[in-house]
XYZ file of C-alpha atoms in Angstrom:
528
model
C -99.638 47.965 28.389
C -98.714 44.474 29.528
C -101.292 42.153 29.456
C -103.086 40.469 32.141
C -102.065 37.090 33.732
C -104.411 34.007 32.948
C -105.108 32.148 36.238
C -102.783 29.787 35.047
C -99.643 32.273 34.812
C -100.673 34.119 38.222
C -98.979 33.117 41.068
C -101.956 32.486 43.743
C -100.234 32.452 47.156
C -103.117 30.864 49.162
C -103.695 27.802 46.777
C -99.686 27.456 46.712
C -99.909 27.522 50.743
C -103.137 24.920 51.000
C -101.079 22.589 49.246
C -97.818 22.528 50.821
C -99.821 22.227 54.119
C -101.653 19.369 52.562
C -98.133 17.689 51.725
C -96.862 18.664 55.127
C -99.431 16.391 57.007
C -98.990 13.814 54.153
C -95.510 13.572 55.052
C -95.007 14.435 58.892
C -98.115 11.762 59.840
C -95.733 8.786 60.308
C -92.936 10.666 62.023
C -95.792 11.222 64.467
C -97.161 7.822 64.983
C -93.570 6.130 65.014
C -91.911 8.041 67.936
C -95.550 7.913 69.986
C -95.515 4.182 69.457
C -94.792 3.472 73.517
C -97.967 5.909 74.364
C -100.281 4.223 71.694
C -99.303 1.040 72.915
C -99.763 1.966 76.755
C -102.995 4.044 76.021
C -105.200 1.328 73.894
C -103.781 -1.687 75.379
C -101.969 -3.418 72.164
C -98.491 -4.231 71.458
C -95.470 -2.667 69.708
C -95.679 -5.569 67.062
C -99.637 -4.807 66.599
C -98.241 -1.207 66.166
C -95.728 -1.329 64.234
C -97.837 -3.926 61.648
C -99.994 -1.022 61.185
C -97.258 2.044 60.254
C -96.078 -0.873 57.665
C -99.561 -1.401 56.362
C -100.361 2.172 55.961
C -97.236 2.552 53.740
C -98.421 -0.520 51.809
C -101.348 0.331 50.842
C -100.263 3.552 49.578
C -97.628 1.974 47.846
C -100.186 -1.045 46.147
C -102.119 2.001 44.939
C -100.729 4.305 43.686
C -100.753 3.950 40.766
C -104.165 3.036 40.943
C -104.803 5.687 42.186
C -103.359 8.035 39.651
C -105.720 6.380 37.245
C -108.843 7.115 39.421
C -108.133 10.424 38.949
C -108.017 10.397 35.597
C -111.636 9.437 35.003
C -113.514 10.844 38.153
C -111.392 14.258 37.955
C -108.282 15.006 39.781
C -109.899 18.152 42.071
C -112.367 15.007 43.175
C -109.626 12.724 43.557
C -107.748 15.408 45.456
C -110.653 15.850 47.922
C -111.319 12.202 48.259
C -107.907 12.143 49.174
C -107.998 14.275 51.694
C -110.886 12.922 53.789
C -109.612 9.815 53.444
C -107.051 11.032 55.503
C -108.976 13.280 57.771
C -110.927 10.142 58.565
C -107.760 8.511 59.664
C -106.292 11.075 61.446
C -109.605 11.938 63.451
C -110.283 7.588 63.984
C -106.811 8.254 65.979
C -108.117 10.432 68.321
C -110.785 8.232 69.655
C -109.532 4.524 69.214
C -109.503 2.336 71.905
C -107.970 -0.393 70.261
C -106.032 -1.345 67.701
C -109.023 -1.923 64.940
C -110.077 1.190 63.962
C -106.057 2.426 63.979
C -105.802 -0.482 61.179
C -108.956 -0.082 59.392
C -108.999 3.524 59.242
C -105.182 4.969 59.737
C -103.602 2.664 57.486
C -106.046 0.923 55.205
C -108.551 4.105 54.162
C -105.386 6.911 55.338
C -103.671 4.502 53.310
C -106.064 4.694 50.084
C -105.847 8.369 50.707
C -102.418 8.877 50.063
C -102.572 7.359 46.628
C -105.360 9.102 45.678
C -103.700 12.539 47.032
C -99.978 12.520 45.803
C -101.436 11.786 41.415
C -103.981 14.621 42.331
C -101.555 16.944 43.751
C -99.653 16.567 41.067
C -101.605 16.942 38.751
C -103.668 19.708 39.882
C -99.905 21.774 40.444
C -99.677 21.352 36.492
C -103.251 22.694 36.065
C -102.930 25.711 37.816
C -99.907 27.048 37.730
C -97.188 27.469 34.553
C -93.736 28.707 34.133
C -92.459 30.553 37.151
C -95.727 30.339 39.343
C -95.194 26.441 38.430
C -91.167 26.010 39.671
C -92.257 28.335 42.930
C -94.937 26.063 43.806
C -93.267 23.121 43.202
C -90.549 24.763 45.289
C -92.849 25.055 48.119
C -94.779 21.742 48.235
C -91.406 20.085 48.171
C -89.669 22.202 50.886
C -92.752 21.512 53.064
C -92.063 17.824 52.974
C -88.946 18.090 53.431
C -89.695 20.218 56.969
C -92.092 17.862 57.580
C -89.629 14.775 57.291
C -86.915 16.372 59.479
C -89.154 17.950 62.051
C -91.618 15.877 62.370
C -89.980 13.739 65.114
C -89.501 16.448 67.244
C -93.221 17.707 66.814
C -94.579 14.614 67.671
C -92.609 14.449 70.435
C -93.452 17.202 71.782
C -97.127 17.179 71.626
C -97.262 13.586 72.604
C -95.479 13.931 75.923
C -96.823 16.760 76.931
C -100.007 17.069 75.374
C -101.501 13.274 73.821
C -100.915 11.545 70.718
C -104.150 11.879 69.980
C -103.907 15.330 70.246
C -101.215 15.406 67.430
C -103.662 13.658 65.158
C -106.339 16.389 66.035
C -104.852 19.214 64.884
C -103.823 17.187 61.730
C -107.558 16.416 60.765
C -107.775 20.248 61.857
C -105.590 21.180 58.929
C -107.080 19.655 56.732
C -110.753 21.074 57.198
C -108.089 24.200 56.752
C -106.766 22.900 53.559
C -110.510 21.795 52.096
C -111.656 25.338 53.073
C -110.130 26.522 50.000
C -111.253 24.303 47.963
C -113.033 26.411 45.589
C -109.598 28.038 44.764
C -108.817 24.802 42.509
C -109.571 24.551 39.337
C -109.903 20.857 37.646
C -107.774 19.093 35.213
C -109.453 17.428 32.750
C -107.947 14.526 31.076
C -107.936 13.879 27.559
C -106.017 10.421 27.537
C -107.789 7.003 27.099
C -110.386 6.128 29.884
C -110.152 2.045 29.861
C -108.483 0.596 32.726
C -105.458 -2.124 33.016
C -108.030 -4.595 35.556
C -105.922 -7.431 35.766
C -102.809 -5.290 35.909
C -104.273 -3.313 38.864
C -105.218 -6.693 40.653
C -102.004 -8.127 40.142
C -99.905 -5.275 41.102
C -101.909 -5.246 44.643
C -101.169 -9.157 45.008
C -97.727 -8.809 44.801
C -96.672 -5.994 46.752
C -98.999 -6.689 49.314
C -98.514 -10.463 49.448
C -94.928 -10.051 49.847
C -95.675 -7.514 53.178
C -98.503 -8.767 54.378
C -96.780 -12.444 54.728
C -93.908 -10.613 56.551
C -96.187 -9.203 59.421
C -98.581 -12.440 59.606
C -95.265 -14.169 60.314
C -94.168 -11.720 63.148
C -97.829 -12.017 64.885
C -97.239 -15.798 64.419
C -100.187 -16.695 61.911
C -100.086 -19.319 59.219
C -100.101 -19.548 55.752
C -96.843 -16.890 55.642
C -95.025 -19.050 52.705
C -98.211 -19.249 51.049
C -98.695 -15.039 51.376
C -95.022 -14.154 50.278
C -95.525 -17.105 47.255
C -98.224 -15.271 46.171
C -97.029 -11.425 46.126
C -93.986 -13.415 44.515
C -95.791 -14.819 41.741
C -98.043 -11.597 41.894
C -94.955 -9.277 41.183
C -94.083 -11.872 38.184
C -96.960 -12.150 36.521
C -97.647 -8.617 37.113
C -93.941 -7.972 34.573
C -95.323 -10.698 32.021
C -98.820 -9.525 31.755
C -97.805 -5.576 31.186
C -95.380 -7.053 28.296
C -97.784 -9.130 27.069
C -100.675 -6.168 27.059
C -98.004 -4.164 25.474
C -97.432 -6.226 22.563
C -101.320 -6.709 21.930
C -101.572 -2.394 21.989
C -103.806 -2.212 24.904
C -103.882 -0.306 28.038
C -101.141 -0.918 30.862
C -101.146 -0.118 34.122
C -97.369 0.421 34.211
C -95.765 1.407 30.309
C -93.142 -1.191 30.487
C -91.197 0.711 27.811
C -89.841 2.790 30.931
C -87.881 -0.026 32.029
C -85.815 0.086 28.700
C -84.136 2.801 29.680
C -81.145 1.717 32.028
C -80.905 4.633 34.408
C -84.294 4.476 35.200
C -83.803 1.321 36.147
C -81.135 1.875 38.111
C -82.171 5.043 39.423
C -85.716 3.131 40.784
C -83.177 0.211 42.700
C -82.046 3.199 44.267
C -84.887 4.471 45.360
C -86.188 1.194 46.724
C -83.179 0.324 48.500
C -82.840 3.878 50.256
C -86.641 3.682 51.073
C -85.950 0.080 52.389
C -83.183 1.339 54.640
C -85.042 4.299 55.899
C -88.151 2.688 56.787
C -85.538 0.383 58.608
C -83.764 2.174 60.982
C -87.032 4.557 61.573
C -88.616 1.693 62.917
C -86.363 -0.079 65.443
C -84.701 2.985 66.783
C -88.094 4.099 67.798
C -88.886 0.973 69.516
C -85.398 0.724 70.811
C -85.479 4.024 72.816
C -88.979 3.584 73.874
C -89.018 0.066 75.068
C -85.160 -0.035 76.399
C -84.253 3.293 76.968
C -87.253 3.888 78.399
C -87.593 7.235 76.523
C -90.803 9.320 76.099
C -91.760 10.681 72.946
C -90.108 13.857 73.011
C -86.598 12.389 73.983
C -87.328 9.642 71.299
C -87.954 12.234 68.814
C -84.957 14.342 70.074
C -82.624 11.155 69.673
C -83.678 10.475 66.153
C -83.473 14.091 65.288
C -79.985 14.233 64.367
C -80.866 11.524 61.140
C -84.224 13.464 59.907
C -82.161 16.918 60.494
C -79.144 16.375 58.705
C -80.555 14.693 56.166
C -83.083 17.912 55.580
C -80.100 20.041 55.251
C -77.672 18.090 53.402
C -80.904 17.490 50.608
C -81.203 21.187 50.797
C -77.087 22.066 50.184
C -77.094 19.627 47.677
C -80.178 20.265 46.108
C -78.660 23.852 45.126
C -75.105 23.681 45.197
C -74.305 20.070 43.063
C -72.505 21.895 40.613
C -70.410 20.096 37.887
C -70.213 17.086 40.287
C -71.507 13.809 38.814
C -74.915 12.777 39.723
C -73.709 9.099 40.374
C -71.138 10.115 42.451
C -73.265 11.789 44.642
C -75.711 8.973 44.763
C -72.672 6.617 45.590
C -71.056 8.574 48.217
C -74.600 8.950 49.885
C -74.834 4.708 49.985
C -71.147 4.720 51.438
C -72.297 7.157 54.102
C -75.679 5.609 54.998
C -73.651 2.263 55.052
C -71.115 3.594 57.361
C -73.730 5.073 59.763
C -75.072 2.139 60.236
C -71.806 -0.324 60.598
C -71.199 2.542 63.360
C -74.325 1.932 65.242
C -73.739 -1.728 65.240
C -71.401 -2.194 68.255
C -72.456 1.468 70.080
C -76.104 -0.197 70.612
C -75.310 -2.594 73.396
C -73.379 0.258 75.489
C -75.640 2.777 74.811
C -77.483 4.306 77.879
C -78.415 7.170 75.952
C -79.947 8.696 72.754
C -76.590 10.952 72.740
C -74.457 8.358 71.454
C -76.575 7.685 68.311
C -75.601 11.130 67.852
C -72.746 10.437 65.375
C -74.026 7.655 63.260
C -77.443 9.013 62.714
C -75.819 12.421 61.760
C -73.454 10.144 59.528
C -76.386 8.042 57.826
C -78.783 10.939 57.927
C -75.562 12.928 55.862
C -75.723 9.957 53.468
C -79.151 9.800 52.963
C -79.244 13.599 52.203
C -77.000 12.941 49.356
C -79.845 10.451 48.089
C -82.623 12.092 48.747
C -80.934 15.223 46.784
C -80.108 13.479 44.106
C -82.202 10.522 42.970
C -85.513 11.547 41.920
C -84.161 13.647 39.392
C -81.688 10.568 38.194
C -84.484 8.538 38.082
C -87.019 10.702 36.146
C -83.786 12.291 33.599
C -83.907 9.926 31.008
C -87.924 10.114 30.697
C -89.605 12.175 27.676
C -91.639 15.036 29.298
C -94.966 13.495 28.082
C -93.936 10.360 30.257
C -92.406 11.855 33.029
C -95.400 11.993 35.114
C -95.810 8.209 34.802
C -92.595 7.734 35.726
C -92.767 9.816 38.540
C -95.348 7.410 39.748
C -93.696 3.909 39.266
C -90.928 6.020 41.247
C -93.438 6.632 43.811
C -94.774 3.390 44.194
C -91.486 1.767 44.078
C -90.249 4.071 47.416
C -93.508 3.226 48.812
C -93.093 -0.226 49.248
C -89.903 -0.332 49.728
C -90.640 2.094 52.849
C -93.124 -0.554 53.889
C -90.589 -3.381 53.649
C -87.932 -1.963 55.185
C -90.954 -1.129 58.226
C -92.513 -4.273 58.390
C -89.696 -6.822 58.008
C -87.021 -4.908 60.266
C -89.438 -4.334 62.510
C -90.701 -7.967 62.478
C -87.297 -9.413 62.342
C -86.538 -6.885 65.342
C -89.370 -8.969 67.994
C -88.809 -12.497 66.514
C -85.189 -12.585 67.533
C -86.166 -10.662 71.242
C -88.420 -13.511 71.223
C -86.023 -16.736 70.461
C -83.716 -14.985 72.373
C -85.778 -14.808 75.558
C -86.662 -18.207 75.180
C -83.066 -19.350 74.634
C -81.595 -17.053 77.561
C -84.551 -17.959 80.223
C -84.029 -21.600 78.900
C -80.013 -21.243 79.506
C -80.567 -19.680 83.280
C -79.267 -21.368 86.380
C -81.360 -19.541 88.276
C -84.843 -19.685 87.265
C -86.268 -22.969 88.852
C -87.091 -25.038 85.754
C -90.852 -25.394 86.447
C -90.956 -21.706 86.232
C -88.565 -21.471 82.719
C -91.770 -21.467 80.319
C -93.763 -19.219 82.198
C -90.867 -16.529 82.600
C -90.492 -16.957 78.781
C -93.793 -16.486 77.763
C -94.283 -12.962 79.992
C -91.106 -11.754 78.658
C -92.144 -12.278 75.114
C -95.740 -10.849 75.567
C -94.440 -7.870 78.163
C -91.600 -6.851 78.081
C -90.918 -5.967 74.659
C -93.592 -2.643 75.729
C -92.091 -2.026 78.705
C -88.566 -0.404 79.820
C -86.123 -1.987 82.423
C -87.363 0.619 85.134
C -91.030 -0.887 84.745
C -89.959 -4.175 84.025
C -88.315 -4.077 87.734
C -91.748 -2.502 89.250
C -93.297 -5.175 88.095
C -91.195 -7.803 89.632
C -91.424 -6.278 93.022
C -92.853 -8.879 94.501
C -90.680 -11.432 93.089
C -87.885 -12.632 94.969
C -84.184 -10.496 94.505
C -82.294 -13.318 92.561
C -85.531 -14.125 90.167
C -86.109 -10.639 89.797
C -82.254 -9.643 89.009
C -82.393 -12.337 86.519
C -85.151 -11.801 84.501
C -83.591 -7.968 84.153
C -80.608 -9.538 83.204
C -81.846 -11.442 80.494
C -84.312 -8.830 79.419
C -81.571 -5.958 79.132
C -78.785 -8.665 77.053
C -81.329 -9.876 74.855
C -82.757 -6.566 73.403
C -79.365 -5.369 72.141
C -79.316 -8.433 70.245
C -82.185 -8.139 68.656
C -81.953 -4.032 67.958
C -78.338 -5.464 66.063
C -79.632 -8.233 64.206
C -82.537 -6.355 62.878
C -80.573 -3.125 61.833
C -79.061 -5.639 59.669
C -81.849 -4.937 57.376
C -81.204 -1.596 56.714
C -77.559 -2.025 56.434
C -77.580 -5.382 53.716
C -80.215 -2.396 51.672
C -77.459 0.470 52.028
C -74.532 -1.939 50.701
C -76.686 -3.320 47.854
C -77.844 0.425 47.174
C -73.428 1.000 47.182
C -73.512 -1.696 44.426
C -76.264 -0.342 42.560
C -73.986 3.249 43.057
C -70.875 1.936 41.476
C -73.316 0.455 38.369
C -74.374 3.503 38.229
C -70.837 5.361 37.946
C -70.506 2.862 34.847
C -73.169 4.902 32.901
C -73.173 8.314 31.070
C -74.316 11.245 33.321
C -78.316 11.904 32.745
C -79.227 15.205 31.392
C -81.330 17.322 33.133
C -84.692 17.163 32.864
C -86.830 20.366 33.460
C -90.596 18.228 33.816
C -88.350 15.974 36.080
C -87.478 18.556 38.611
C -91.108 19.472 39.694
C -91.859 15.848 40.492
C -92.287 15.825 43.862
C -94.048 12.039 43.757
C -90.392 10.435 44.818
């Protein structure tokens, strides 16, 4: 007679499913809010920039704690944490369905959805370790991680499609409606307890906030045209510096860290976390301004905006997924190389098809191209990253990994983005300036509306609103409208692409070293 499965050993198919639909929302909630970014701005009265800011911030703060986070967990419990987490994010998600302006999106989207996150993802994980072992383990694992990967590549499309013919709001809705599904079960978790020390790294915590969220925070003061930015970017600067001296320092002395900096000794993970910053950094990119691009120039709705940037999320999902299973005796470095040369060459592609593009269709190739590439990555360097870590450190690791992707994600959003409407700007003022038409008392006025309204509007609206204006004005101020957002779409997919060739560097470094060996603890990270 065999004998009976501890709740840890049983496989309990209703927890596993709460989770991955926990992970799911986690993950598809910024696909949502970047392709409904033209019916936000429409329906609350805001701008793309004020917008856009946001989707950066939220990423942020998740990224400035994180790790954090983790920590909080450790002493309040991690099924706490977990719920904490969760209507943190339910608070978010239900503040979206009834803002009418752009404070509550900030304070409670991305500042407390924000704080959610990083309470959610260390919880999650840990709470997978508590309850599940051996197979039950891997298959869970193997669900959470499939459902964020569905979520990635789909989400797009769903919040396309709910947003044009449904409501943004309504997409948020049913995501605070999941989760009441997801807390429902609540009582099917059982807590982790944890049995390491209790103190807490203060000063590392503080300092770790001041520098990622100096350096970001500087970067979208300076596209809403505050002051202070050099001061804001000096400080998460110095932040991020002290932040490596004082977790050597504490180190040395034998007291708590934040951050183990023995980690960084080892040279893949090193490596392997450049990687993961610079692919997060191009990512967050290109999702940004090919939103706004197809929204604001195109004209596009949400679903054909989500349809258009399909092809990216999609292939991406699928190449992961190949990958994932069928990598074989091929090097790990090569992979992670050939992914940076693809992403790269998606996006030198895209370059010169922007200004003749009158449709999402001819992103089609690139974006399949770059979304190939960053398949390849995505496949690939999580487990690179996390190889060379001892199983009792792995989860650590898995965080630093996490945080690392986070702000990079919120770097590549914020300073594409920002770059993206300070060159429409200069270059409205510099083309309206230029203009033999415009009668010269009228130059700074044109300039002004152009830079305030017409980055949220498309040509078609733009000429609606001109009506009244005579022809050879009105022709003008298209023609300098549709010429100078090209320009600024190229310049600021710049970002992305200077991240994919210095991730193609960091790829042939990485060729240099001996192959990692596979680590089992690694594989059910899911924190990447």
């Amino acid at each position: 007679m065999s004998a009976p499965e501890t709740p840890g050993t049983a496989f309990n198919g209703r927890l596993a499913l709460l989770l991955a639909m926990a992970m799911f929302v986690l993950v598809v909630d910024t696909s949502i809010m970047n392709v409904s970014i033209s019916a936000v701005v429409e329906d609350i009265g805001t701008t793309v920039s004020g917008v856009q800011g946001a989707i950066a911030l939220e990423a942020l703060v998740s990224a400035a704690f994180i790790l954090i986070g983790g920590k909080v967990g450790d002493l309040i419990g991690r099924k706490r944490a977990y719920v904490i987490g969760l209507l943190c994010y339910a608070a978010g998600a239900a503040a979206m369905t009834l803002a009418q302006s752009l404070l509550p999106i900030i304070v409670f989207w991305a500042v407390i959805g924000g704080l959610g996150a990083s309470m959610l993802l260390p919880s999650m994980q840990s709470l997978i370790h508590g309850n599940f072992e051996g197979k039950a383990q891997t298959r869970v694992y193997a669900m959470v991680g499939a459902s964020a990967a569905i979520a990635a590549a789909v989400g797009p499309l769903i919040g396309g499609v709910i947003t044009t013919f449904l409501s943004w709001r309504v997409s948020f809705l049913l995501e605070a409606l999941v989760i009441v599904v997801v807390l429902s079960g609540i009582r099917l978790v059982r807590d982790v307890p944890y049995t390491g020390p209790r103190r807490i790294d203060v000063v590392g915590s503080i300092l770790s906030v001041l520098g990622m969220g100096g350096v970001v925070i500087g970067i979208l003061v300076w596209q809403e045209g505050g002051e202070a930015v050099g001061i804001l970017i000096a400080v998460g600067l110095v932040g991020l510096g002290s932040l490596a001296y004082w977790l050597v320092r504490r180190k040395r002395l034998g007291k708590p860290t934040l951050i183990d900096p023995a980690l960084f000794v080892s040279k893949l993970f090193r490596l392997g976390i450049t990687g993961q910053l610079l692919q997060q950094i191009a990512l967050g990119g290109t999702m940004i301004v090919l939103p706004i691009y197809l929204q604001m120039v195109l004209g596009y709705n949400a679903l054909f905006a989500g349809l258009s940037i399909a092809p990216l999320s999609l292939s991406m999902f699928v190449v992961a997924m190949l990958v994932g299973r069928r990598a074989g005796s091929r090097r790990p470095a090569n992979l992670i190389l050939s992914g940076f040369a693809l992403l790269t060459l998606g996006l030198v592609i895209l370059l010169p098809v922007v200004p003749r593009a009158d449709s999402g269709w001819w992103l089609f190739a690139p974006l399949v191209v770059a979304g190939t590439g960053l398949g390849l990555l995505v496949s690939q360097l999580n487990n690179y990253t996390l190889s060379p870590i001892s199983n009792e450190r792995v989860s650590e690791a898995a965080g630093v990994n996490s945080a690392a992707g986070s702000f990079g994600l919120s770097f590549g959003l914020a300073f594409a983005g920002a770059i993206m409407l300070a060159v429409l700007s200069l270059t409205f003022t510099s083309m309206t300036n230029a203009s033999e038409v415009l009668p010269s008392d009228d130059k700074e006025q044109v300039a002004q509306v152009l830079q305030e309204d017409a980055e949220i509007m498309s040509d078609a609206l733009l000429v609606d609103l001109l009506a009244d204006e005579p022809e050879e004005i009105s022709d003008e101020i298209v023609r300098i409208n549709t010429e100078a957002r090209p320009i600024a779409l190229q310049i600021a997919l710049l970002i992305p692409l200077v991240a994919a060739l210095l991730g193609l560097l960091n790829g042939f470094r990485m060729r240099r070293q001996p192959d990692p060996k596979a680590n089992g603890a690694a594989e059910g990270m899911l924190l990447g």
